[in-house]
Coordinates of C-alpha atoms in Angstrom, one line a residue:
M1 CA -14.3 -1.0 -14.3
A2 CA -15.3 -4.6 -15.3
A3 CA -15.7 -3.6 -18.9
R4 CA -12.2 -2.1 -19.1
R5 CA -10.8 -5.1 -17.3
E6 CA -12.3 -7.5 -19.9
Q7 CA -11.0 -5.4 -22.8
A8 CA -7.5 -5.3 -21.2
V9 CA -7.4 -9.1 -20.8
R10 CA -8.2 -9.8 -24.4
A11 CA -5.8 -7.1 -25.6
A12 CA -3.0 -8.4 -23.4
V13 CA -3.3 -11.8 -25.2
E14 CA -3.6 -10.3 -28.6
Q15 CA -0.6 -8.0 -28.1
G16 CA 1.6 -10.8 -26.8
L17 CA 2.1 -9.6 -23.2
L18 CA 1.0 -13.0 -22.0
G19 CA 1.8 -16.4 -23.5
P20 CA 3.8 -19.6 -23.1
D21 CA 7.0 -17.6 -22.7
Q22 CA 5.5 -15.1 -20.3
P23 CA 2.8 -17.0 -18.4
V24 CA 2.0 -14.4 -15.8
V25 CA 1.5 -10.7 -16.0
G26 CA 0.3 -7.8 -13.9
L27 CA -2.1 -5.2 -15.3
L28 CA -3.0 -1.8 -13.9
D29 CA -6.0 0.3 -14.9
V30 CA -4.7 3.8 -15.3
A31 CA -8.2 5.3 -15.5
G32 CA -9.1 3.6 -12.2
I33 CA -6.0 4.9 -10.4
R34 CA -6.8 8.5 -11.6
A35 CA -10.4 8.2 -10.5
A36 CA -9.3 7.0 -7.0
A37 CA -6.9 9.8 -6.6
A38 CA -9.5 12.3 -7.7
E39 CA -12.0 10.8 -5.2
L40 CA -9.6 11.2 -2.4
R41 CA -8.8 14.8 -3.1
A42 CA -12.5 15.7 -3.5
A43 CA -13.5 13.9 -0.3
F44 CA -11.2 16.0 1.9
E45 CA -11.9 19.2 -0.1
E46 CA -15.5 18.9 0.9
V47 CA -14.7 18.8 4.7
V48 CA -11.7 21.1 5.2
T49 CA -11.9 24.8 5.6
P50 CA -10.9 26.4 2.3
G51 CA -7.2 27.2 2.1
T52 CA -6.2 24.5 4.6
P53 CA -3.0 22.7 3.3
V54 CA -3.6 19.0 2.7
L55 CA -0.9 16.6 1.6
H56 CA -2.1 13.2 0.4
A57 CA 1.1 11.1 0.6
F58 CA 0.7 7.7 -1.1
A59 CA 2.1 4.8 1.0
V60 CA 4.9 3.7 -1.3
K61 CA 5.0 0.2 0.2
A62 CA 1.6 -0.5 -1.4
A63 CA 3.1 -0.2 -5.0
A64 CA 6.8 0.5 -5.0
L65 CA 6.9 1.2 -8.7
V66 CA 8.3 4.4 -10.1
P67 CA 5.8 4.9 -12.9
V68 CA 2.9 4.4 -10.4
L69 CA 4.4 7.0 -8.1
R70 CA 4.8 9.4 -11.0
L71 CA 1.2 8.9 -12.1
L72 CA 0.0 9.6 -8.6
A73 CA 2.3 12.7 -8.4
D74 CA 0.7 13.9 -11.7
E75 CA -2.7 13.5 -9.9
G76 CA -1.5 15.8 -7.0
L77 CA -0.3 13.2 -4.5
G78 CA 3.0 13.0 -2.6
C79 CA 4.7 9.9 -1.1
E80 CA 5.0 8.4 2.4
V81 CA 8.2 6.3 2.5
A82 CA 9.5 3.9 5.2
S83 CA 13.0 3.0 3.9
P84 CA 15.9 4.4 2.0
G85 CA 14.8 2.4 -1.0
E86 CA 11.3 3.9 -1.0
L87 CA 12.7 7.3 -0.6
A88 CA 14.9 6.7 -3.6
L89 CA 11.9 5.5 -5.6
A90 CA 9.9 8.6 -4.7
R91 CA 12.7 10.9 -5.8
A92 CA 13.2 8.9 -9.0
A93 CA 9.5 9.6 -9.7
G94 CA 10.2 13.3 -9.4
V95 CA 8.4 13.8 -6.1
T96 CA 9.8 16.9 -4.4
P97 CA 11.1 16.7 -0.8
D98 CA 8.3 19.0 0.4
R99 CA 5.8 16.3 -0.7
I100 CA 7.5 13.4 1.0
V101 CA 7.0 12.0 4.5
L102 CA 9.4 9.6 6.1
D103 CA 7.9 7.0 8.5
S104 CA 9.7 4.0 9.9
P105 CA 10.2 2.4 13.3
A106 CA 13.9 1.7 12.6
K107 CA 15.4 4.8 11.0
T108 CA 19.2 4.9 11.2
P109 CA 21.2 8.1 12.1
E110 CA 22.1 8.4 8.4
E111 CA 18.5 8.2 7.3
L112 CA 17.5 11.0 9.8
R113 CA 20.4 13.1 8.6
E114 CA 19.5 12.7 5.0
A115 CA 15.8 13.6 5.6
L116 CA 16.9 16.8 7.4
D117 CA 19.4 17.7 4.7
L118 CA 16.8 17.2 2.0
G119 CA 14.0 19.0 3.9
I120 CA 11.8 15.9 4.1
A121 CA 9.2 15.7 6.8
L122 CA 9.6 12.8 9.2
N123 CA 7.8 11.3 12.2
A124 CA 9.9 10.0 15.1
D125 CA 8.8 6.7 16.5
N126 CA 10.1 6.6 20.0
P127 CA 12.1 8.5 22.7
Q128 CA 15.5 7.2 21.5
E129 CA 14.8 8.5 18.0
L130 CA 13.8 11.9 19.4
D131 CA 17.2 12.0 21.2
R132 CA 19.0 11.3 17.9
L133 CA 16.9 14.0 16.2
G134 CA 17.7 16.4 19.0
A135 CA 21.4 15.9 18.5
L136 CA 21.1 16.6 14.8
V137 CA 18.8 19.6 15.2
G138 CA 21.0 21.2 17.9
D139 CA 19.9 24.6 19.0
R140 CA 18.0 25.4 15.8
A141 CA 14.5 26.6 16.6
D142 CA 13.5 26.2 12.9
P143 CA 14.9 22.9 11.5
P144 CA 15.0 22.4 7.8
A145 CA 12.2 19.9 7.8
P146 CA 8.9 19.4 9.6
L147 CA 9.4 17.0 12.5
G148 CA 6.7 15.1 14.3
L149 CA 6.1 12.3 16.8
R150 CA 4.1 9.1 16.1
I151 CA 1.7 8.1 18.9
N152 CA -0.2 4.9 19.4
P153 CA -3.7 5.8 20.7
Q154 CA -4.2 2.2 21.7
V155 CA -7.8 2.2 20.7
G156 CA -7.8 -1.5 19.7
G157 CA -7.5 -3.7 16.7
G158 CA -9.5 -4.9 13.8
S159 CA -10.2 -8.3 12.4
I160 CA -6.6 -9.0 11.2
D161 CA -4.2 -8.9 14.1
A162 CA -1.1 -8.5 11.8
M163 CA -2.7 -5.3 10.3
S164 CA -3.8 -3.7 13.5
T165 CA -1.4 -0.8 14.4
A166 CA -3.2 0.7 17.4
T167 CA -3.4 -2.2 19.8
A168 CA -2.1 -2.1 23.4
T169 CA 1.2 -3.7 22.4
S170 CA 1.7 -2.4 18.8
K171 CA 5.3 -1.9 17.8
F172 CA 4.6 1.5 16.4
G173 CA 4.9 4.9 18.1
V174 CA 4.6 6.0 21.7
A175 CA 1.9 3.9 23.5
L176 CA -0.1 6.8 24.8
Q177 CA -2.1 5.0 27.5
D178 CA 0.9 3.4 29.1
P179 CA 1.6 4.8 32.6
G180 CA 3.2 8.3 32.3
A181 CA 3.3 8.3 28.5
R182 CA 0.8 11.1 27.9
E183 CA 2.6 13.4 30.4
W184 CA 5.9 12.5 28.8
V185 CA 4.6 13.4 25.4
V186 CA 3.3 16.8 26.6
R187 CA 6.6 17.5 28.4
T188 CA 8.6 16.4 25.3
F189 CA 6.9 18.9 23.0
A190 CA 7.4 21.7 25.6
E191 CA 11.1 20.9 25.7
R192 CA 11.5 20.6 22.0
P193 CA 9.9 23.5 20.2
W194 CA 11.1 22.1 16.9
L195 CA 8.5 19.3 17.2
T196 CA 5.5 20.6 15.3
R197 CA 3.5 17.5 14.2
L198 CA 1.6 14.6 15.6
H199 CA 1.2 11.3 13.7
A200 CA -1.3 8.5 14.3
H201 CA -2.0 5.6 11.8
V202 CA -4.8 3.5 13.2
G203 CA -6.4 1.8 10.2
S204 CA -5.5 -0.9 7.8
Q205 CA -7.4 -3.8 6.2
G206 CA -9.9 -5.3 8.7
C207 CA -10.2 -2.1 10.8
P208 CA -13.7 -0.4 10.9
L209 CA -13.9 3.3 10.1
E210 CA -15.2 4.1 13.6
L211 CA -12.0 2.7 15.1
M212 CA -9.9 4.7 12.8
A213 CA -11.8 7.9 13.6
A214 CA -11.6 7.2 17.3
G215 CA -7.8 7.0 17.0
I216 CA -7.6 10.3 15.1
R217 CA -9.7 11.9 17.7
V218 CA -7.2 10.9 20.4
A219 CA -4.4 12.4 18.4
Y220 CA -6.4 15.7 17.8
E221 CA -7.2 16.0 21.5
L222 CA -3.6 15.4 22.4
A223 CA -2.5 18.2 20.0
E224 CA -5.0 20.5 21.6
E225 CA -3.6 19.6 25.1
I226 CA 0.0 20.2 24.0
N227 CA -0.8 23.5 22.4
G228 CA -2.6 24.6 25.5
A229 CA 0.2 23.5 27.7
V230 CA 2.9 25.5 25.8
G231 CA 0.6 28.5 25.3
R232 CA 0.9 28.6 21.5
Q233 CA 0.1 26.5 18.5
Q234 CA 3.3 24.6 18.4
I235 CA 1.7 21.6 16.7
D236 CA 0.5 23.0 13.4
A237 CA 0.0 19.7 11.4
L238 CA -1.7 16.4 12.0
D239 CA -0.7 13.3 10.1
I240 CA -3.7 11.0 10.2
G241 CA -2.2 8.1 8.3
G242 CA -4.3 6.0 5.9
G243 CA -5.6 2.5 6.1
L244 CA -9.0 2.7 4.4
P245 CA -10.0 -1.0 4.0
V246 CA -10.8 -2.4 0.6
N247 CA -13.8 -4.5 -0.3
F248 CA -12.4 -7.7 -1.9
A249 CA -15.8 -9.3 -2.4
S250 CA -17.0 -7.4 -5.5
D251 CA -16.2 -4.5 -7.8
E252 CA -18.1 -2.1 -5.5
I253 CA -15.8 0.4 -3.9
T254 CA -16.8 0.5 -0.3
P255 CA -16.1 2.1 2.0
G256 CA -15.2 5.3 0.2
Y257 CA -13.1 8.3 1.0
R258 CA -16.2 10.5 1.3
E259 CA -17.7 8.2 3.9
Y260 CA -14.5 8.3 5.9
A261 CA -14.0 12.1 5.6
Q262 CA -17.6 12.7 6.6
L263 CA -17.2 10.4 9.6
L264 CA -14.0 12.3 10.6
R265 CA -15.8 15.6 10.4
T266 CA -18.5 14.3 12.7
T267 CA -16.1 12.6 15.2
V268 CA -13.3 15.3 15.1
P269 CA -14.8 18.5 13.8
G270 CA -11.9 20.6 15.0
L271 CA -9.6 18.7 12.7
F272 CA -11.0 20.6 9.7
D273 CA -11.4 24.1 11.0
G274 CA -8.2 25.4 9.3
R275 CA -5.9 25.5 12.3
Y276 CA -4.0 22.3 11.4
K277 CA -2.4 21.3 8.1
L278 CA -3.3 17.7 7.3
V279 CA -1.4 14.8 5.9
T280 CA -2.9 11.5 4.8
E281 CA -1.1 8.2 4.0
F282 CA -3.5 6.1 2.0
G283 CA -2.1 3.2 0.0
R284 CA -4.1 0.0 -0.6
S285 CA -7.4 1.8 -1.2
L286 CA -5.9 3.9 -4.0
L287 CA -4.6 0.9 -6.1
A288 CA -6.2 -2.4 -5.2
K289 CA -9.3 -2.2 -7.4
S290 CA -7.2 -1.2 -10.4
G291 CA -5.0 -4.2 -10.5
L292 CA -5.2 -7.6 -12.1
V293 CA -2.9 -10.6 -12.1
L294 CA -3.4 -12.6 -15.2
A295 CA -1.9 -16.1 -15.3
R296 CA -1.8 -19.1 -17.7
V297 CA -3.1 -22.5 -16.7
E298 CA -0.2 -24.8 -17.4
Y299 CA -2.0 -28.0 -16.4
A300 CA -5.5 -29.1 -15.4
K301 CA -5.6 -32.3 -13.2
S302 CA -7.5 -33.9 -10.3
A303 CA -6.6 -35.4 -7.0
G304 CA -9.1 -37.2 -4.6
G305 CA -11.9 -36.1 -6.8
R306 CA -10.9 -32.4 -6.6
L307 CA -10.1 -30.5 -9.8
I308 CA -6.9 -28.5 -9.7
A309 CA -5.8 -25.8 -12.1
V310 CA -2.0 -25.4 -11.9
T311 CA -1.2 -21.8 -12.8
H312 CA 1.8 -19.5 -12.7
A313 CA 0.4 -17.2 -10.0
G314 CA 0.8 -18.4 -6.5
A315 CA 2.7 -17.4 -3.3
Q316 CA 5.4 -15.5 -5.2
L317 CA 2.7 -12.9 -5.9
A318 CA -0.3 -13.6 -3.7
T319 CA 1.8 -14.2 -0.6
R320 CA -0.7 -13.0 2.0
T321 CA -3.6 -14.8 0.2
V322 CA -1.7 -18.1 0.2
F323 CA -0.6 -18.0 3.8
A324 CA -3.6 -16.3 5.3
P325 CA -6.5 -17.0 3.0
E326 CA -9.2 -16.2 5.5
A327 CA -7.9 -12.7 5.9
W328 CA -6.9 -12.1 2.3
P329 CA -9.3 -13.9 0.0
L330 CA -9.2 -13.0 -3.7
R331 CA -11.8 -13.1 -6.4
V332 CA -10.8 -15.3 -9.3
T333 CA -12.1 -15.0 -12.9
A334 CA -11.7 -17.5 -15.7
Y335 CA -10.8 -16.8 -19.4
D336 CA -10.1 -19.0 -22.4
A337 CA -6.8 -19.0 -24.2
E338 CA -7.8 -15.9 -26.2
G339 CA -8.7 -13.9 -23.1
R340 CA -12.5 -14.2 -23.4
P341 CA -14.6 -14.9 -20.3
K342 CA -15.0 -18.6 -20.0
A343 CA -18.3 -20.5 -19.5
G344 CA -19.2 -24.1 -19.2
G345 CA -19.3 -27.0 -16.7
S346 CA -22.4 -27.9 -14.7
S347 CA -25.9 -26.5 -15.1
D348 CA -24.9 -23.2 -13.5
G349 CA -21.6 -23.1 -15.5
Q350 CA -19.3 -23.7 -12.6
V351 CA -17.6 -26.5 -10.8
P352 CA -15.5 -26.5 -7.6
Q353 CA -11.8 -26.5 -8.2
D354 CA -8.5 -25.5 -6.6
I355 CA -6.4 -22.7 -8.2
A356 CA -2.8 -23.7 -7.5
G357 CA 0.4 -21.7 -8.0
P358 CA 3.8 -22.8 -9.2
C359 CA 5.7 -22.9 -5.9
C360 CA 6.9 -26.3 -4.6
F361 CA 4.9 -26.6 -1.4
A362 CA 1.4 -28.1 -1.0
G363 CA -0.2 -25.0 0.4
D364 CA 0.5 -22.8 -2.7
L365 CA -3.2 -22.3 -3.5
V366 CA -4.8 -18.9 -4.2
A367 CA -8.3 -20.4 -4.1
R368 CA -9.7 -23.7 -2.6
D369 CA -12.7 -25.5 -3.8
R370 CA -13.8 -22.4 -5.7
P371 CA -16.8 -22.6 -8.1
L372 CA -15.5 -21.6 -11.5
P373 CA -16.0 -22.6 -15.1
E374 CA -13.9 -25.7 -15.5
L375 CA -10.4 -24.7 -16.5
A376 CA -8.2 -26.5 -19.0
A377 CA -4.5 -26.2 -20.0
G378 CA -4.0 -23.0 -21.9
D379 CA -6.8 -21.1 -20.2
L380 CA -6.2 -18.0 -18.1
V381 CA -7.1 -17.0 -14.6
G382 CA -7.4 -13.5 -13.3
L383 CA -6.7 -12.6 -9.7
L384 CA -8.8 -9.4 -9.1
D385 CA -8.2 -6.4 -6.7
T386 CA -4.4 -7.0 -6.8
G387 CA -3.2 -3.5 -7.6
A388 CA -1.8 -2.9 -4.1
Y389 CA 1.0 -5.0 -2.5
Y390 CA 0.7 -7.9 -5.0
F391 CA 3.1 -6.2 -7.5
S392 CA 5.6 -4.8 -5.0
N393 CA 6.0 -7.5 -2.4
H394 CA 7.4 -10.4 -4.5
F395 CA 8.2 -13.5 -2.6
A396 CA 11.2 -15.1 -4.4
Y397 CA 10.4 -18.7 -3.5
N398 CA 11.9 -21.2 -6.0
S399 CA 13.7 -18.2 -7.6
L400 CA 10.6 -17.4 -9.6
P401 CA 11.0 -14.2 -11.6
R402 CA 9.0 -11.1 -11.0
P403 CA 6.4 -10.7 -13.7
G404 CA 6.1 -7.8 -16.1
I405 CA 3.6 -5.1 -15.1
Y406 CA 1.8 -3.0 -17.6
G407 CA -0.6 -0.1 -17.2
F408 CA -3.5 0.1 -19.6
D409 CA -5.9 2.6 -21.0
A410 CA -9.1 1.1 -22.2
T411 CA -11.1 4.4 -22.5
G412 CA -10.7 4.9 -26.3
S413 CA -13.6 6.5 -28.1
T414 CA -14.3 3.4 -30.1
G415 CA -14.6 1.3 -26.9
D416 CA -12.3 -1.4 -28.2
E417 CA -8.9 0.3 -28.3
V418 CA -6.5 -0.7 -25.4
R419 CA -3.1 0.9 -25.1
F420 CA -0.4 -0.5 -22.8
A421 CA 2.6 1.2 -21.1
T422 CA 5.4 -0.7 -19.4
V423 CA 5.6 -0.3 -15.7
R424 CA 8.2 -2.9 -15.0
K425 CA 9.8 -5.4 -17.5
P426 CA 9.6 -9.1 -16.7
Q427 CA 12.6 -10.2 -14.7
T428 CA 15.0 -12.5 -16.6
V429 CA 16.7 -15.7 -15.4
D430 CA 20.0 -14.0 -16.0
E431 CA 19.0 -11.2 -13.6
I432 CA 18.0 -13.7 -11.0
V433 CA 21.4 -15.4 -11.2
I434 CA 23.2 -12.0 -10.9
E435 CA 21.3 -10.9 -7.8
S436 CA 21.8 -14.4 -6.3
G437 CA 25.6 -13.9 -6.0
A438 CA 26.9 -15.2 -9.3
A439 CA 29.8 -12.8 -9.2
H440 CA 30.9 -14.4 -5.9
A441 CA 30.4 -18.0 -6.9
L442 CA 33.8 -19.1 -5.6
G443 CA 33.8 -16.9 -2.5
L444 CA 32.8 -19.7 0.0
S445 CA 35.0 -22.3 -1.7
R446 CA 38.1 -20.2 -1.2
L447 CA 37.6 -19.9 2.6
R448 CA 39.8 -22.1 4.6

């Protein structure tokens, strides 16, 4: 991984993907993405009963980029979508409706109708949404799409409050431990034979695997209770979500999918005995390690004795890192202007410095007092582990453009050949002006 990354940085400079006119770029390691997808498939193949249908649906929000979705589809994955836009991206990537799952806490009637018409599986979030679905399904015992209900097992949160989806007051799903909720869910399935799935998404960054497995066990036990109450296997599929956390401290991939799958087999053995189809919704863990933001140092300065490298990668890309650095720290690497790893400085080659972004507020820092080789104008910094969310959640502060994103293959037989493919072209200033209402420039002035 590290060797491919170093090759790609040097090649990006040599091939002109990065320079004074394009001072920031996103890179994706295609081999790394393929390897992560293969690891996910293999991990669950080892624990399920042979022949059990398993759909690994990539959480599109983690990388809302059509070429990425297409690559993952080629690797056998589907898509989990949470908006009309994400659904459109999945379809543009050629993902078929039977391999798409719609999850969102705020689906409109039109979104529900479209999913049913297309045959896309969806998970209802709450009783009101179930009523809407019921009106659309009518008397059909066999609706055109698999329909499920999301439950919140309320097993607790992890170390990042904003990423914890199974707390007592989470906004997602039916809060199963609230008074009367469990009985209502069992009764609801008995009254709606077209409901055939349960969904629970417990994990995300900061959540331990044991907490995730505990939540899935709650969902499994509820499915068993419902099927027992109705006297048949009405629930035939369990959507266990995703949320495998990522190690942002090193290149080591830990925890891994095998570790999680084995823990699930120990904690919820009946999940894999062949009676239930399985759906997963992993996102960050499939892409994070394969991404790199590469940015040019525009200026090197100091303030109050602190060295500051002013770069072109800040809150517009690393939004979570800038606003919540304790929860979302990033590793930073230093390169010279030609893309070679940089050395120098004190006896150990490093000096503390701030890595600042281009946004006009004082807190736009992706790293504070970070020991690095001393950076100079024209050098490059790399923000590692940024393959998920950092490329698809652009923060348009100061009307900064979205950078170009390129996938790379550094696995050539000679070891020094790097090929690039465009994932998304750099956004132009003209495009920013257009999307900012230029066609309606006089609209407000004409109001009286």
